[in-house]
PDB file of C-alpha atoms in Angstrom:
ATOM      1  CA  UNK A   1      23.442  22.711 -17.403  1.00  0.00           C
ATOM      2  CA  UNK A   2      21.935  19.298 -15.640  1.00  0.00           C
ATOM      3  CA  UNK A   3      24.743  17.298 -16.849  1.00  0.00           C
ATOM      4  CA  UNK A   4      27.277  19.357 -14.839  1.00  0.00           C
ATOM      5  CA  UNK A   5      24.993  18.978 -11.702  1.00  0.00           C
ATOM      6  CA  UNK A   6      24.559  15.594 -11.905  1.00  0.00           C
ATOM      7  CA  UNK A   7      28.185  14.546 -12.763  1.00  0.00           C
ATOM      8  CA  UNK A   8      29.535  16.849 -10.401  1.00  0.00           C
ATOM      9  CA  UNK A   9      32.678  15.022  -8.765  1.00  0.00           C
ATOM     10  CA  UNK A  10      31.283  14.513  -5.274  1.00  0.00           C
ATOM     11  CA  UNK A  11      30.418  11.345  -3.048  1.00  0.00           C
ATOM     12  CA  UNK A  12      26.821  11.479  -3.553  1.00  0.00           C
ATOM     13  CA  UNK A  13      25.506   8.330  -5.132  1.00  0.00           C
ATOM     14  CA  UNK A  14      24.693   9.166  -8.666  1.00  0.00           C
ATOM     15  CA  UNK A  15      21.269   7.175  -8.754  1.00  0.00           C
ATOM     16  CA  UNK A  16      20.346   9.414  -6.134  1.00  0.00           C
ATOM     17  CA  UNK A  17      21.436  12.736  -7.876  1.00  0.00           C
ATOM     18  CA  UNK A  18      19.444  11.530 -10.996  1.00  0.00           C
ATOM     19  CA  UNK A  19      15.858  10.727  -8.485  1.00  0.00           C
ATOM     20  CA  UNK A  20      16.493  14.242  -7.271  1.00  0.00           C
ATOM     21  CA  UNK A  21      16.711  15.969 -10.475  1.00  0.00           C
ATOM     22  CA  UNK A  22      13.600  14.013 -11.871  1.00  0.00           C
ATOM     23  CA  UNK A  23      11.796  14.820  -8.823  1.00  0.00           C
ATOM     24  CA  UNK A  24      12.587  18.629  -8.853  1.00  0.00           C
ATOM     25  CA  UNK A  25      11.777  18.912 -12.509  1.00  0.00           C
ATOM     26  CA  UNK A  26       9.187  16.229 -12.959  1.00  0.00           C
ATOM     27  CA  UNK A  27      10.889  13.998 -15.327  1.00  0.00           C
ATOM     28  CA  UNK A  28      11.308  10.196 -15.388  1.00  0.00           C
ATOM     29  CA  UNK A  29      14.846   9.006 -14.803  1.00  0.00           C
ATOM     30  CA  UNK A  30      14.943   8.303 -18.598  1.00  0.00           C
ATOM     31  CA  UNK A  31      13.905  11.879 -19.304  1.00  0.00           C
ATOM     32  CA  UNK A  32      16.564  13.099 -16.950  1.00  0.00           C
ATOM     33  CA  UNK A  33      19.105  11.359 -19.066  1.00  0.00           C
ATOM     34  CA  UNK A  34      17.722  12.878 -22.271  1.00  0.00           C
ATOM     35  CA  UNK A  35      17.898  16.406 -20.794  1.00  0.00           C
ATOM     36  CA  UNK A  36      21.553  16.759 -19.748  1.00  0.00           C
ATOM     37  CA  UNK A  37      22.186  19.705 -22.040  1.00  0.00           C
ATOM     38  CA  UNK A  38      19.325  21.631 -20.758  1.00  0.00           C
ATOM     39  CA  UNK A  39      20.156  24.658 -18.669  1.00  0.00           C
ATOM     40  CA  UNK A  40      19.004  24.530 -14.856  1.00  0.00           C
ATOM     41  CA  UNK A  41      17.613  27.390 -13.030  1.00  0.00           C
ATOM     42  CA  UNK A  42      18.897  28.979  -9.960  1.00  0.00           C
ATOM     43  CA  UNK A  43      15.698  28.054  -8.388  1.00  0.00           C
ATOM     44  CA  UNK A  44      15.584  24.480  -9.387  1.00  0.00           C
ATOM     45  CA  UNK A  45      19.090  24.048  -8.345  1.00  0.00           C
ATOM     46  CA  UNK A  46      18.342  25.015  -4.925  1.00  0.00           C
ATOM     47  CA  UNK A  47      15.393  22.659  -4.802  1.00  0.00           C
ATOM     48  CA  UNK A  48      17.538  20.042  -6.135  1.00  0.00           C
ATOM     49  CA  UNK A  49      20.032  20.383  -3.376  1.00  0.00           C
ATOM     50  CA  UNK A  50      17.366  20.156  -0.782  1.00  0.00           C
ATOM     51  CA  UNK A  51      15.944  16.993  -2.136  1.00  0.00           C
ATOM     52  CA  UNK A  52      19.294  15.530  -2.300  1.00  0.00           C
ATOM     53  CA  UNK A  53      20.366  16.267   1.120  1.00  0.00           C
ATOM     54  CA  UNK A  54      17.152  14.429   2.221  1.00  0.00           C
ATOM     55  CA  UNK A  55      17.643  11.606   0.032  1.00  0.00           C
ATOM     56  CA  UNK A  56      21.125  11.388   1.644  1.00  0.00           C
ATOM     57  CA  UNK A  57      19.749  11.597   5.072  1.00  0.00           C
ATOM     58  CA  UNK A  58      17.624   8.226   4.191  1.00  0.00           C
ATOM     59  CA  UNK A  59      14.076   9.930   3.620  1.00  0.00           C
ATOM     60  CA  UNK A  60      12.123   7.987   0.552  1.00  0.00           C
ATOM     61  CA  UNK A  61      11.728  10.280  -2.216  1.00  0.00           C
ATOM     62  CA  UNK A  62       7.808   9.584  -1.701  1.00  0.00           C
ATOM     63  CA  UNK A  63       7.706  11.212   1.380  1.00  0.00           C
ATOM     64  CA  UNK A  64       9.692  14.395   0.010  1.00  0.00           C
ATOM     65  CA  UNK A  65       7.661  14.600  -2.891  1.00  0.00           C
ATOM     66  CA  UNK A  66       4.353  13.912  -0.843  1.00  0.00           C
ATOM     67  CA  UNK A  67       2.997  11.637  -3.434  1.00  0.00           C
ATOM     68  CA  UNK A  68       3.587   7.823  -4.616  1.00  0.00           C
ATOM     69  CA  UNK A  69       2.263   6.234  -7.757  1.00  0.00           C
ATOM     70  CA  UNK A  70       0.272   3.144  -7.996  1.00  0.00           C
ATOM     71  CA  UNK A  71      -2.051   1.668 -10.176  1.00  0.00           C
ATOM     72  CA  UNK A  72      -2.152   4.388 -13.083  1.00  0.00           C
ATOM     73  CA  UNK A  73      -2.493   7.454 -10.456  1.00  0.00           C
ATOM     74  CA  UNK A  74      -0.793   9.532  -7.586  1.00  0.00           C
ATOM     75  CA  UNK A  75      -1.619   9.285  -4.360  1.00  0.00           C
ATOM     76  CA  UNK A  76      -0.606  11.540  -1.325  1.00  0.00           C
ATOM     77  CA  UNK A  77       1.578   9.979   1.098  1.00  0.00           C
ATOM     78  CA  UNK A  78       3.208  11.066   4.425  1.00  0.00           C
ATOM     79  CA  UNK A  79       4.719   9.777   7.678  1.00  0.00           C
ATOM     80  CA  UNK A  80       1.219   8.975   8.584  1.00  0.00           C
ATOM     81  CA  UNK A  81       1.153   6.229   5.608  1.00  0.00           C
ATOM     82  CA  UNK A  82       3.037   3.573   4.201  1.00  0.00           C
ATOM     83  CA  UNK A  83       4.363   3.907   0.853  1.00  0.00           C
ATOM     84  CA  UNK A  84       2.589   1.987  -1.739  1.00  0.00           C
ATOM     85  CA  UNK A  85       3.924  -1.306  -3.088  1.00  0.00           C
ATOM     86  CA  UNK A  86       3.866  -2.907  -6.206  1.00  0.00           C
ATOM     87  CA  UNK A  87       2.750  -6.244  -4.511  1.00  0.00           C
ATOM     88  CA  UNK A  88      -0.534  -4.435  -3.053  1.00  0.00           C
ATOM     89  CA  UNK A  89      -1.528  -3.552  -6.813  1.00  0.00           C
ATOM     90  CA  UNK A  90      -1.451  -7.245  -7.401  1.00  0.00           C
ATOM     91  CA  UNK A  91      -3.574  -7.669  -4.417  1.00  0.00           C
ATOM     92  CA  UNK A  92      -5.927  -4.983  -5.860  1.00  0.00           C
ATOM     93  CA  UNK A  93      -6.118  -6.628  -9.227  1.00  0.00           C
ATOM     94  CA  UNK A  94      -6.356 -10.106  -8.009  1.00  0.00           C
ATOM     95  CA  UNK A  95      -9.359  -9.211  -5.849  1.00  0.00           C
ATOM     96  CA  UNK A  96     -11.080  -7.490  -9.022  1.00  0.00           C
ATOM     97  CA  UNK A  97     -10.720 -10.775 -10.732  1.00  0.00           C
ATOM     98  CA  UNK A  98     -12.467 -12.776  -7.885  1.00  0.00           C
ATOM     99  CA  UNK A  99     -15.085 -10.360  -7.683  1.00  0.00           C
ATOM    100  CA  UNK A 100     -16.153 -10.360 -11.226  1.00  0.00           C
ATOM    101  CA  UNK A 101     -15.641 -14.174 -10.931  1.00  0.00           C
ATOM    102  CA  UNK A 102     -17.890 -14.680  -7.967  1.00  0.00           C
ATOM    103  CA  UNK A 103     -20.141 -11.747  -8.216  1.00  0.00           C
ATOM    104  CA  UNK A 104     -22.518 -10.562 -11.210  1.00  0.00           C
ATOM    105  CA  UNK A 105     -24.636  -7.716  -9.559  1.00  0.00           C
ATOM    106  CA  UNK A 106     -23.511  -5.055  -6.520  1.00  0.00           C
ATOM    107  CA  UNK A 107     -20.631  -5.840  -4.602  1.00  0.00           C
ATOM    108  CA  UNK A 108     -19.890  -4.598  -0.875  1.00  0.00           C
ATOM    109  CA  UNK A 109     -16.439  -4.276  -0.047  1.00  0.00           C
ATOM    110  CA  UNK A 110     -14.474  -3.354   3.240  1.00  0.00           C
ATOM    111  CA  UNK A 111     -11.038  -2.541   3.266  1.00  0.00           C
ATOM    112  CA  UNK A 112      -9.545  -2.906   6.995  1.00  0.00           C
ATOM    113  CA  UNK A 113      -6.565  -0.698   7.712  1.00  0.00           C
ATOM    114  CA  UNK A 114      -6.811   1.355   4.618  1.00  0.00           C
ATOM    115  CA  UNK A 115      -3.766   3.471   5.618  1.00  0.00           C
ATOM    116  CA  UNK A 116      -3.432   6.063   2.241  1.00  0.00           C
ATOM    117  CA  UNK A 117      -6.641   4.530   0.968  1.00  0.00           C
ATOM    118  CA  UNK A 118      -5.072   3.042  -2.191  1.00  0.00           C
ATOM    119  CA  UNK A 119      -6.766  -0.308  -2.138  1.00  0.00           C
ATOM    120  CA  UNK A 120     -10.071   0.988  -1.362  1.00  0.00           C
ATOM    121  CA  UNK A 121     -10.184   3.850  -3.750  1.00  0.00           C
ATOM    122  CA  UNK A 122      -8.348   1.896  -6.847  1.00  0.00           C
ATOM    123  CA  UNK A 123     -11.312  -0.846  -6.277  1.00  0.00           C
ATOM    124  CA  UNK A 124     -13.886   1.672  -6.397  1.00  0.00           C
ATOM    125  CA  UNK A 125     -12.423   3.249  -9.253  1.00  0.00           C
ATOM    126  CA  UNK A 126     -13.091  -0.101 -11.278  1.00  0.00           C
ATOM    127  CA  UNK A 127     -16.737   0.093 -10.628  1.00  0.00           C
ATOM    128  CA  UNK A 128     -19.910   2.168  -9.814  1.00  0.00           C
ATOM    129  CA  UNK A 129     -21.131  -1.142  -8.510  1.00  0.00           C
ATOM    130  CA  UNK A 130     -18.692  -1.316  -6.077  1.00  0.00           C
ATOM    131  CA  UNK A 131     -19.858  -0.110  -2.639  1.00  0.00           C
ATOM    132  CA  UNK A 132     -16.552   0.386  -0.718  1.00  0.00           C
ATOM    133  CA  UNK A 133     -15.978   1.072   3.119  1.00  0.00           C
ATOM    134  CA  UNK A 134     -12.539   1.763   4.387  1.00  0.00           C
ATOM    135  CA  UNK A 135     -11.606   1.785   7.961  1.00  0.00           C
ATOM    136  CA  UNK A 136      -8.314   2.502   9.817  1.00  0.00           C
ATOM    137  CA  UNK A 137      -7.602   3.476  13.706  1.00  0.00           C
ATOM    138  CA  UNK A 138      -5.436   6.445  12.629  1.00  0.00           C
ATOM    139  CA  UNK A 139      -7.217   9.639  11.993  1.00  0.00           C
ATOM    140  CA  UNK A 140      -4.080  10.880  10.475  1.00  0.00           C
ATOM    141  CA  UNK A 141      -3.986   8.197   8.081  1.00  0.00           C
ATOM    142  CA  UNK A 142      -7.601   8.627   6.979  1.00  0.00           C
ATOM    143  CA  UNK A 143      -7.164  12.656   6.392  1.00  0.00           C
ATOM    144  CA  UNK A 144      -4.784  11.335   3.612  1.00  0.00           C
ATOM    145  CA  UNK A 145      -7.073   8.988   2.439  1.00  0.00           C
ATOM    146  CA  UNK A 146      -9.996  11.315   2.158  1.00  0.00           C
ATOM    147  CA  UNK A 147      -7.738  13.812   0.282  1.00  0.00           C
ATOM    148  CA  UNK A 148      -7.056  11.077  -2.169  1.00  0.00           C
ATOM    149  CA  UNK A 149     -10.453  10.097  -2.565  1.00  0.00           C
ATOM    150  CA  UNK A 150     -11.243  13.293  -4.556  1.00  0.00           C
ATOM    151  CA  UNK A 151     -14.392  11.624  -6.378  1.00  0.00           C
ATOM    152  CA  UNK A 152     -16.084  10.644  -2.655  1.00  0.00           C
ATOM    153  CA  UNK A 153     -16.517   6.928  -3.972  1.00  0.00           C
ATOM    154  CA  UNK A 154     -15.516   5.309  -0.634  1.00  0.00           C
ATOM    155  CA  UNK A 155     -16.982   5.621   3.106  1.00  0.00           C
ATOM    156  CA  UNK A 156     -14.284   5.829   5.314  1.00  0.00           C
ATOM    157  CA  UNK A 157     -14.721   5.312   9.025  1.00  0.00           C
ATOM    158  CA  UNK A 158     -12.316   5.812  12.234  1.00  0.00           C
ATOM    159  CA  UNK A 159     -12.443   2.736  13.980  1.00  0.00           C
ATOM    160  CA  UNK A 160     -10.443  -0.314  15.185  1.00  0.00           C
ATOM    161  CA  UNK A 161     -10.889  -3.282  12.824  1.00  0.00           C
ATOM    162  CA  UNK A 162     -15.025  -3.907  12.858  1.00  0.00           C
ATOM    163  CA  UNK A 163     -15.898  -1.750  16.105  1.00  0.00           C
ATOM    164  CA  UNK A 164     -18.751   0.510  15.042  1.00  0.00           C
ATOM    165  CA  UNK A 165     -19.547  -1.371  11.661  1.00  0.00           C
ATOM    166  CA  UNK A 166     -22.998  -2.363  11.327  1.00  0.00           C
ATOM    167  CA  UNK A 167     -23.601  -4.098   8.179  1.00  0.00           C
ATOM    168  CA  UNK A 168     -22.124  -7.236   6.115  1.00  0.00           C
ATOM    169  CA  UNK A 169     -20.122  -7.355   3.114  1.00  0.00           C
ATOM    170  CA  UNK A 170     -19.132  -9.474   0.389  1.00  0.00           C
ATOM    171  CA  UNK A 171     -15.369  -8.741   0.490  1.00  0.00           C
ATOM    172  CA  UNK A 172     -13.387  -8.091   3.104  1.00  0.00           C
ATOM    173  CA  UNK A 173      -9.676  -6.895   1.848  1.00  0.00           C
ATOM    174  CA  UNK A 174      -6.710  -6.165   4.279  1.00  0.00           C
ATOM    175  CA  UNK A 175      -3.031  -5.490   3.737  1.00  0.00           C
ATOM    176  CA  UNK A 176      -2.642  -5.320   7.549  1.00  0.00           C
ATOM    177  CA  UNK A 177       0.686  -4.682   9.777  1.00  0.00           C
ATOM    178  CA  UNK A 178       2.488  -8.083   9.733  1.00  0.00           C
ATOM    179  CA  UNK A 179       6.193  -7.673  10.991  1.00  0.00           C
ATOM    180  CA  UNK A 180       6.988  -9.251  14.018  1.00  0.00           C
ATOM    181  CA  UNK A 181       8.486  -6.734  16.731  1.00  0.00           C
ATOM    182  CA  UNK A 182      11.884  -8.483  16.765  1.00  0.00           C
ATOM    183  CA  UNK A 183      12.328  -8.905  12.910  1.00  0.00           C
ATOM    184  CA  UNK A 184      14.752  -6.862  11.303  1.00  0.00           C
ATOM    185  CA  UNK A 185      13.979  -4.493   8.320  1.00  0.00           C
ATOM    186  CA  UNK A 186      15.396  -2.218   6.323  1.00  0.00           C
ATOM    187  CA  UNK A 187      16.806   1.273   7.915  1.00  0.00           C
ATOM    188  CA  UNK A 188      14.797   3.078   5.268  1.00  0.00           C
ATOM    189  CA  UNK A 189      11.636   1.531   6.443  1.00  0.00           C
ATOM    190  CA  UNK A 190      12.039   1.374   9.928  1.00  0.00           C
ATOM    191  CA  UNK A 191      13.226   5.160  10.270  1.00  0.00           C
ATOM    192  CA  UNK A 192      10.290   6.519   8.140  1.00  0.00           C
ATOM    193  CA  UNK A 193       7.395   4.537   7.861  1.00  0.00           C
ATOM    194  CA  UNK A 194       4.779   4.585  10.267  1.00  0.00           C
ATOM    195  CA  UNK A 195       5.340   1.798  12.903  1.00  0.00           C
ATOM    196  CA  UNK A 196       1.346   1.679  13.676  1.00  0.00           C
ATOM    197  CA  UNK A 197       1.270   0.236  10.032  1.00  0.00           C
ATOM    198  CA  UNK A 198       4.128  -2.055  10.135  1.00  0.00           C
ATOM    199  CA  UNK A 199       4.163  -3.915  13.132  1.00  0.00           C
ATOM    200  CA  UNK A 200       2.013  -6.507  14.974  1.00  0.00           C
ATOM    201  CA  UNK A 201       2.046  -8.835  18.002  1.00  0.00           C
ATOM    202  CA  UNK A 202       1.834 -12.543  17.567  1.00  0.00           C
ATOM    203  CA  UNK A 203       4.949 -12.711  15.463  1.00  0.00           C
ATOM    204  CA  UNK A 204       2.917 -10.373  13.112  1.00  0.00           C
ATOM    205  CA  UNK A 205       0.021 -12.562  13.001  1.00  0.00           C
ATOM    206  CA  UNK A 206      -2.148 -10.393  15.562  1.00  0.00           C
ATOM    207  CA  UNK A 207      -4.455  -8.855  12.798  1.00  0.00           C
ATOM    208  CA  UNK A 208      -5.054 -12.041  10.865  1.00  0.00           C
ATOM    209  CA  UNK A 209      -6.242 -13.628  13.687  1.00  0.00           C
ATOM    210  CA  UNK A 210      -8.437 -10.686  14.763  1.00  0.00           C
ATOM    211  CA  UNK A 211      -9.919 -10.151  11.582  1.00  0.00           C
ATOM    212  CA  UNK A 212     -10.575 -13.771  10.923  1.00  0.00           C
ATOM    213  CA  UNK A 213     -12.079 -14.408  14.382  1.00  0.00           C
ATOM    214  CA  UNK A 214     -14.569 -11.865  14.097  1.00  0.00           C
ATOM    215  CA  UNK A 215     -15.603 -11.938  10.177  1.00  0.00           C
ATOM    216  CA  UNK A 216     -18.505 -14.150  10.402  1.00  0.00           C
ATOM    217  CA  UNK A 217     -20.508 -11.259  11.766  1.00  0.00           C
ATOM    218  CA  UNK A 218     -19.651  -9.027   8.983  1.00  0.00           C
ATOM    219  CA  UNK A 219     -19.719 -11.250   6.041  1.00  0.00           C
ATOM    220  CA  UNK A 220     -22.664 -11.854   3.855  1.00  0.00           C
ATOM    221  CA  UNK A 221     -23.669 -15.995   2.986  1.00  0.00           C
ATOM    222  CA  UNK A 222     -21.354 -15.752  -0.109  1.00  0.00           C
ATOM    223  CA  UNK A 223     -18.186 -13.768   0.579  1.00  0.00           C
ATOM    224  CA  UNK A 224     -14.518 -13.738   0.043  1.00  0.00           C
ATOM    225  CA  UNK A 225     -11.282 -12.638   2.178  1.00  0.00           C
ATOM    226  CA  UNK A 226      -8.202 -11.041   0.287  1.00  0.00           C
ATOM    227  CA  UNK A 227      -4.858 -10.816   2.290  1.00  0.00           C
ATOM    228  CA  UNK A 228      -1.491  -9.704   1.547  1.00  0.00           C
ATOM    229  CA  UNK A 229       0.784 -11.325   3.862  1.00  0.00           C
ATOM    230  CA  UNK A 230       4.604 -11.680   5.031  1.00  0.00           C
ATOM    231  CA  UNK A 231       6.134 -14.156   2.983  1.00  0.00           C
ATOM    232  CA  UNK A 232       6.888 -16.697   5.199  1.00  0.00           C
ATOM    233  CA  UNK A 233       3.293 -16.441   7.058  1.00  0.00           C
ATOM    234  CA  UNK A 234       0.933 -18.464   4.705  1.00  0.00           C
ATOM    235  CA  UNK A 235       1.144 -21.881   6.874  1.00  0.00           C
ATOM    236  CA  UNK A 236       0.491 -20.001  10.152  1.00  0.00           C
ATOM    237  CA  UNK A 237      -2.335 -17.911   8.592  1.00  0.00           C
ATOM    238  CA  UNK A 238      -3.684 -20.965   6.932  1.00  0.00           C
ATOM    239  CA  UNK A 239      -3.949 -22.549  10.569  1.00  0.00           C
ATOM    240  CA  UNK A 240      -5.764 -19.385  11.609  1.00  0.00           C
ATOM    241  CA  UNK A 241      -8.412 -19.376   8.633  1.00  0.00           C
ATOM    242  CA  UNK A 242      -8.967 -23.297   9.675  1.00  0.00           C
ATOM    243  CA  UNK A 243      -9.426 -22.298  13.148  1.00  0.00           C
ATOM    244  CA  UNK A 244     -12.325 -19.767  12.404  1.00  0.00           C
ATOM    245  CA  UNK A 245     -13.727 -20.890   9.241  1.00  0.00           C
ATOM    246  CA  UNK A 246     -15.160 -24.198   7.991  1.00  0.00           C
ATOM    247  CA  UNK A 247     -15.784 -25.244   4.403  1.00  0.00           C
ATOM    248  CA  UNK A 248     -13.788 -22.477   2.432  1.00  0.00           C
ATOM    249  CA  UNK A 249     -11.315 -22.684  -0.199  1.00  0.00           C
ATOM    250  CA  UNK A 250      -7.756 -21.181   0.298  1.00  0.00           C
ATOM    251  CA  UNK A 251      -5.551 -19.796  -2.127  1.00  0.00           C
ATOM    252  CA  UNK A 252      -2.090 -18.895  -1.512  1.00  0.00           C
ATOM    253  CA  UNK A 253      -0.610 -16.841  -4.193  1.00  0.00           C
ATOM    254  CA  UNK A 254       2.722 -15.584  -5.042  1.00  0.00           C
ATOM    255  CA  UNK A 255       4.213 -12.161  -5.870  1.00  0.00           C
ATOM    256  CA  UNK A 256       6.333 -11.044  -8.787  1.00  0.00           C
ATOM    257  CA  UNK A 257       9.371 -12.125  -7.188  1.00  0.00           C
ATOM    258  CA  UNK A 258       7.749 -16.009  -6.494  1.00  0.00           C
ATOM    259  CA  UNK A 259       7.274 -15.393  -2.703  1.00  0.00           C
ATOM    260  CA  UNK A 260       4.033 -16.279  -0.837  1.00  0.00           C
ATOM    261  CA  UNK A 261       2.401 -12.955  -0.452  1.00  0.00           C
ATOM    262  CA  UNK A 262      -1.502 -13.373  -0.721  1.00  0.00           C
ATOM    263  CA  UNK A 263      -4.070 -15.332   0.586  1.00  0.00           C
ATOM    264  CA  UNK A 264      -7.758 -15.834  -0.818  1.00  0.00           C
ATOM    265  CA  UNK A 265      -9.946 -17.071   1.219  1.00  0.00           C
ATOM    266  CA  UNK A 266     -13.773 -17.885  -0.090  1.00  0.00           C
ATOM    267  CA  UNK A 267     -16.974 -20.090  -0.005  1.00  0.00           C
ATOM    268  CA  UNK A 268     -17.846 -19.287  -3.348  1.00  0.00           C
ATOM    269  CA  UNK A 269     -17.872 -21.728  -6.059  1.00  0.00           C
TER     270      UNK A 269
END
């Protein structure tokens, strides 16, 4: 029975065993607890042992399963893409609110560094009036993003930042790499997630500087920019904004834990 497997007297963390069982049987953790008296097939038991072994080795469950949940749907992920965070959901939802506030007709959106495509695809799903383009320097990440965009709503471009972009946009959004090379991060992140999508020069500020220094050429007269940021970077990024853009409103917003995590920049009233 499931109960006998999960509560077997061993040195494996109980939460990891529950997580592995849920993954194998496609059950939530609550449903696992409600299914303890059910029989487990030998095939599922073998799968369970494999998942537990990888979890114990520090592999995130999302990379084991090849999928991650983000705003009401599952997305394919692998080691070429970051695992989606709930903070990025907030970035997408706040961006939609600002689009609804500032724009009444069709809106063009550029997602820089799209990775698995979660930002671009989720925004495109909100309205057929959203014309969304997404770029990434990683061809491997773009393969994942294109797989996730099964409705072909987003135009994906393999490029570095704005290179090869020949049009202007109302909205630029990005969750770029923002971790400094000397910053310590959790082993499970460092050992598994792509460093190309994690680390940046200039104490983690390189991509904010590059995006903002070149953005005027790619923005329409009325625009806003949305960033996810490191929680200690707000003041530094505000300085970069003021260096390159004049007469804009800057909004710093917090994540669910109360840390500065987002910056919205606009010249809209």
